[in-house]
PDB file of C-alpha atoms in Angstrom:
ATOM      1  CA  UNK A 841       0.015   0.051   0.037  1.00 88.00           C
ATOM      2  CA  UNK A 842       1.096   3.443  -0.856  1.00 96.00           C
ATOM      3  CA  UNK A 843      -0.190   6.501   0.874  1.00 97.00           C
ATOM      4  CA  UNK A 844       0.232  10.272   0.434  1.00 98.00           C
ATOM      5  CA  UNK A 845      -0.440  12.391   3.442  1.00 96.00           C
ATOM      6  CA  UNK A 846      -0.513  16.142   3.353  1.00 96.00           C
ATOM      7  CA  UNK A 847       0.010  18.522   6.284  1.00 96.00           C
ATOM      8  CA  UNK A 848       0.564  22.120   7.064  1.00 98.00           C
ATOM      9  CA  UNK A 849      -2.694  23.742   6.025  1.00 97.00           C
ATOM     10  CA  UNK A 850      -4.504  26.158   8.180  1.00 97.00           C
ATOM     11  CA  UNK A 851      -5.893  29.655   8.447  1.00 98.00           C
ATOM     12  CA  UNK A 852      -3.710  32.611   7.789  1.00 98.00           C
ATOM     13  CA  UNK A 853      -4.228  36.298   7.068  1.00 98.00           C
ATOM     14  CA  UNK A 854      -3.472  37.800   3.680  1.00 98.00           C
ATOM     15  CA  UNK A 855       0.247  38.408   3.234  1.00 98.00           C
ATOM     16  CA  UNK A 856       1.115  35.555   5.493  1.00 98.00           C
ATOM     17  CA  UNK A 857       2.835  32.286   4.745  1.00 98.00           C
ATOM     18  CA  UNK A 858       2.255  28.554   5.082  1.00 98.00           C
ATOM     19  CA  UNK A 859       4.370  25.485   4.279  1.00 98.00           C
ATOM     20  CA  UNK A 860       2.504  22.339   3.020  1.00 98.00           C
ATOM     21  CA  UNK A 861       4.194  18.949   3.104  1.00 98.00           C
ATOM     22  CA  UNK A 862       3.186  15.709   1.421  1.00 98.00           C
ATOM     23  CA  UNK A 863       4.914  12.510   2.536  1.00 97.00           C
ATOM     24  CA  UNK A 864       4.580   9.375   0.438  1.00 97.00           C
ATOM     25  CA  UNK A 865       4.934   6.064   2.361  1.00 97.00           C
ATOM     26  CA  UNK A 866       4.786   2.393   1.587  1.00 97.00           C
ATOM     27  CA  UNK A 867       6.727   0.093  -0.681  1.00 95.00           C
ATOM     28  CA  UNK A 868       8.010   2.803  -3.057  1.00 96.00           C
ATOM     29  CA  UNK A 869      10.900   2.029  -5.600  1.00 95.00           C
ATOM     30  CA  UNK A 870      10.932   5.507  -7.284  1.00 95.00           C
ATOM     31  CA  UNK A 871       8.965   8.662  -7.555  1.00 96.00           C
ATOM     32  CA  UNK A 872       8.780  10.640 -10.875  1.00 96.00           C
ATOM     33  CA  UNK A 873       6.804  13.885 -10.704  1.00 95.00           C
ATOM     34  CA  UNK A 874       5.084  15.294  -7.723  1.00 96.00           C
ATOM     35  CA  UNK A 875       2.293  17.850  -8.092  1.00 97.00           C
ATOM     36  CA  UNK A 876       0.254  20.237  -6.094  1.00 98.00           C
ATOM     37  CA  UNK A 877      -3.301  20.904  -6.974  1.00 98.00           C
ATOM     38  CA  UNK A 878      -5.904  23.134  -5.319  1.00 97.00           C
ATOM     39  CA  UNK A 879      -9.725  22.803  -5.449  1.00 96.00           C
ATOM     40  CA  UNK A 880     -11.949  25.868  -4.730  1.00 88.00           C
ATOM     41  CA  UNK A 881     -15.686  26.059  -4.750  1.00 80.00           C
ATOM     42  CA  UNK A 882     -15.702  28.214  -7.786  1.00 82.00           C
ATOM     43  CA  UNK A 883     -13.070  26.442  -9.855  1.00 82.00           C
ATOM     44  CA  UNK A 884     -12.275  23.015 -11.017  1.00 87.00           C
ATOM     45  CA  UNK A 885      -9.162  21.410  -9.532  1.00 93.00           C
ATOM     46  CA  UNK A 886      -6.164  23.353 -10.881  1.00 95.00           C
ATOM     47  CA  UNK A 887      -2.606  22.574 -10.989  1.00 97.00           C
ATOM     48  CA  UNK A 888      -0.631  24.873  -8.818  1.00 98.00           C
ATOM     49  CA  UNK A 889       2.907  23.597  -9.189  1.00 98.00           C
ATOM     50  CA  UNK A 890       5.036  20.551  -9.997  1.00 96.00           C
ATOM     51  CA  UNK A 891       8.450  19.236  -9.552  1.00 97.00           C
ATOM     52  CA  UNK A 892      10.129  16.555 -11.716  1.00 96.00           C
ATOM     53  CA  UNK A 893      12.650  14.022 -10.917  1.00 94.00           C
ATOM     54  CA  UNK A 894      15.444  16.310 -11.935  1.00 94.00           C
ATOM     55  CA  UNK A 895      14.123  19.031  -9.717  1.00 95.00           C
ATOM     56  CA  UNK A 896      13.020  21.286 -12.501  1.00 97.00           C
ATOM     57  CA  UNK A 897       9.743  23.001 -11.635  1.00 98.00           C
ATOM     58  CA  UNK A 898       6.668  24.540 -13.224  1.00 98.00           C
ATOM     59  CA  UNK A 899       4.103  26.958 -11.645  1.00 98.00           C
ATOM     60  CA  UNK A 900       0.738  28.323 -12.435  1.00 97.00           C
ATOM     61  CA  UNK A 901       0.848  32.007 -13.409  1.00 97.00           C
ATOM     62  CA  UNK A 902      -1.231  32.851 -10.358  1.00 96.00           C
ATOM     63  CA  UNK A 903       1.433  31.778  -7.950  1.00 98.00           C
ATOM     64  CA  UNK A 904       4.697  32.459  -9.744  1.00 98.00           C
ATOM     65  CA  UNK A 905       6.996  34.466  -7.597  1.00 98.00           C
ATOM     66  CA  UNK A 906       5.057  33.558  -4.420  1.00 98.00           C
ATOM     67  CA  UNK A 907       5.100  29.773  -4.215  1.00 98.00           C
ATOM     68  CA  UNK A 908       8.076  27.530  -4.214  1.00 98.00           C
ATOM     69  CA  UNK A 909       7.833  23.630  -4.573  1.00 98.00           C
ATOM     70  CA  UNK A 910      10.627  21.441  -3.540  1.00 97.00           C
ATOM     71  CA  UNK A 911      11.193  17.795  -2.728  1.00 97.00           C
ATOM     72  CA  UNK A 912      13.351  15.597  -0.395  1.00 96.00           C
ATOM     73  CA  UNK A 913      13.885  12.290  -2.179  1.00 94.00           C
ATOM     74  CA  UNK A 914      15.426  10.680   0.848  1.00 95.00           C
ATOM     75  CA  UNK A 915      12.015  11.311   2.608  1.00 96.00           C
ATOM     76  CA  UNK A 916       9.697  10.865  -0.359  1.00 96.00           C
ATOM     77  CA  UNK A 917       8.263  14.174   0.514  1.00 97.00           C
ATOM     78  CA  UNK A 918       7.299  17.166  -1.535  1.00 97.00           C
ATOM     79  CA  UNK A 919       6.877  20.656  -0.063  1.00 98.00           C
ATOM     80  CA  UNK A 920       4.964  23.830  -1.065  1.00 98.00           C
ATOM     81  CA  UNK A 921       6.252  27.023   0.385  1.00 98.00           C
ATOM     82  CA  UNK A 922       3.437  29.645  -0.029  1.00 98.00           C
ATOM     83  CA  UNK A 923       4.324  33.292   0.669  1.00 98.00           C
ATOM     84  CA  UNK A 924       2.332  36.488   0.271  1.00 98.00           C
ATOM     85  CA  UNK A 925      -0.762  34.587   0.449  1.00 98.00           C
ATOM     86  CA  UNK A 926      -4.080  35.987  -1.144  1.00 97.00           C
ATOM     87  CA  UNK A 927      -7.802  35.164  -0.261  1.00 95.00           C
ATOM     88  CA  UNK A 928      -8.107  33.703  -3.668  1.00 94.00           C
ATOM     89  CA  UNK A 929      -5.392  31.121  -2.650  1.00 96.00           C
ATOM     90  CA  UNK A 930      -8.024  29.648  -0.356  1.00 95.00           C
ATOM     91  CA  UNK A 931      -8.916  25.955  -1.204  1.00 96.00           C
ATOM     92  CA  UNK A 932      -8.193  22.385  -0.440  1.00 97.00           C
ATOM     93  CA  UNK A 933      -4.680  21.506  -1.560  1.00 98.00           C
ATOM     94  CA  UNK A 934      -3.869  18.136  -2.959  1.00 98.00           C
ATOM     95  CA  UNK A 935      -0.682  16.332  -3.702  1.00 97.00           C
ATOM     96  CA  UNK A 936      -0.196  13.873  -6.448  1.00 98.00           C
ATOM     97  CA  UNK A 937       2.622  11.627  -7.250  1.00 98.00           C
ATOM     98  CA  UNK A 938       3.572   9.318 -10.204  1.00 98.00           C
ATOM     99  CA  UNK A 939       5.612   6.680  -8.707  1.00 97.00           C
ATOM    100  CA  UNK A 940       6.597   2.945  -9.078  1.00 97.00           C
ATOM    101  CA  UNK A 941       6.078   0.481  -6.282  1.00 97.00           C
ATOM    102  CA  UNK A 942       8.611  -2.025  -5.330  1.00 96.00           C
ATOM    103  CA  UNK A 943       8.261  -5.088  -7.613  1.00 95.00           C
ATOM    104  CA  UNK A 944       6.000  -3.195 -10.123  1.00 95.00           C
ATOM    105  CA  UNK A 945       7.324  -2.011 -13.416  1.00 94.00           C
ATOM    106  CA  UNK A 946       4.606   0.460 -14.400  1.00 96.00           C
ATOM    107  CA  UNK A 947       4.174   4.028 -13.030  1.00 97.00           C
ATOM    108  CA  UNK A 948       1.083   4.679 -11.085  1.00 97.00           C
ATOM    109  CA  UNK A 949      -0.716   7.766  -9.910  1.00 97.00           C
ATOM    110  CA  UNK A 950      -1.565   8.537  -6.256  1.00 97.00           C
ATOM    111  CA  UNK A 951      -3.395  11.362  -4.542  1.00 97.00           C
ATOM    112  CA  UNK A 952      -3.387  12.588  -1.129  1.00 97.00           C
ATOM    113  CA  UNK A 953      -6.498  13.433   0.969  1.00 96.00           C
ATOM    114  CA  UNK A 954      -6.077  17.189   0.818  1.00 97.00           C
ATOM    115  CA  UNK A 955      -5.459  19.874   3.343  1.00 97.00           C
ATOM    116  CA  UNK A 956      -7.423  23.065   3.751  1.00 97.00           C
ATOM    117  CA  UNK A 957      -5.820  26.398   3.176  1.00 98.00           C
ATOM    118  CA  UNK A 958      -7.854  29.456   4.210  1.00 97.00           C
ATOM    119  CA  UNK A 959      -6.665  33.049   3.638  1.00 97.00           C
ATOM    120  CA  UNK A 960      -8.580  35.823   5.324  1.00 97.00           C
ATOM    121  CA  UNK A 961      -8.729  39.279   3.975  1.00 94.00           C
TER     122      UNK A 961
END
């Protein structure tokens, strides 16, 4: 069994910061890309940022310059440092990982359960 568990969400005032973590656990052989998505009541789930196995990164235009995605391969963990938060950043943040389990040759997709981020004006 593989699990992704997010943490670090909470309530913060506009202009504040939060750091989200997503730890993958289980019989993991290798992790390829790791993504952060967010879901708001008004929008479909949107891609916020992702980081590839070579540590290259991509960001949504709405978060460029404010959010930073990073990973710790030794801990199978991806982070999202969110600075200068805005009320429109409010939503449930989900992590996603494409990985291979031990003894399995194909890449498989896994999602975390989500963590709530609320930014007050």
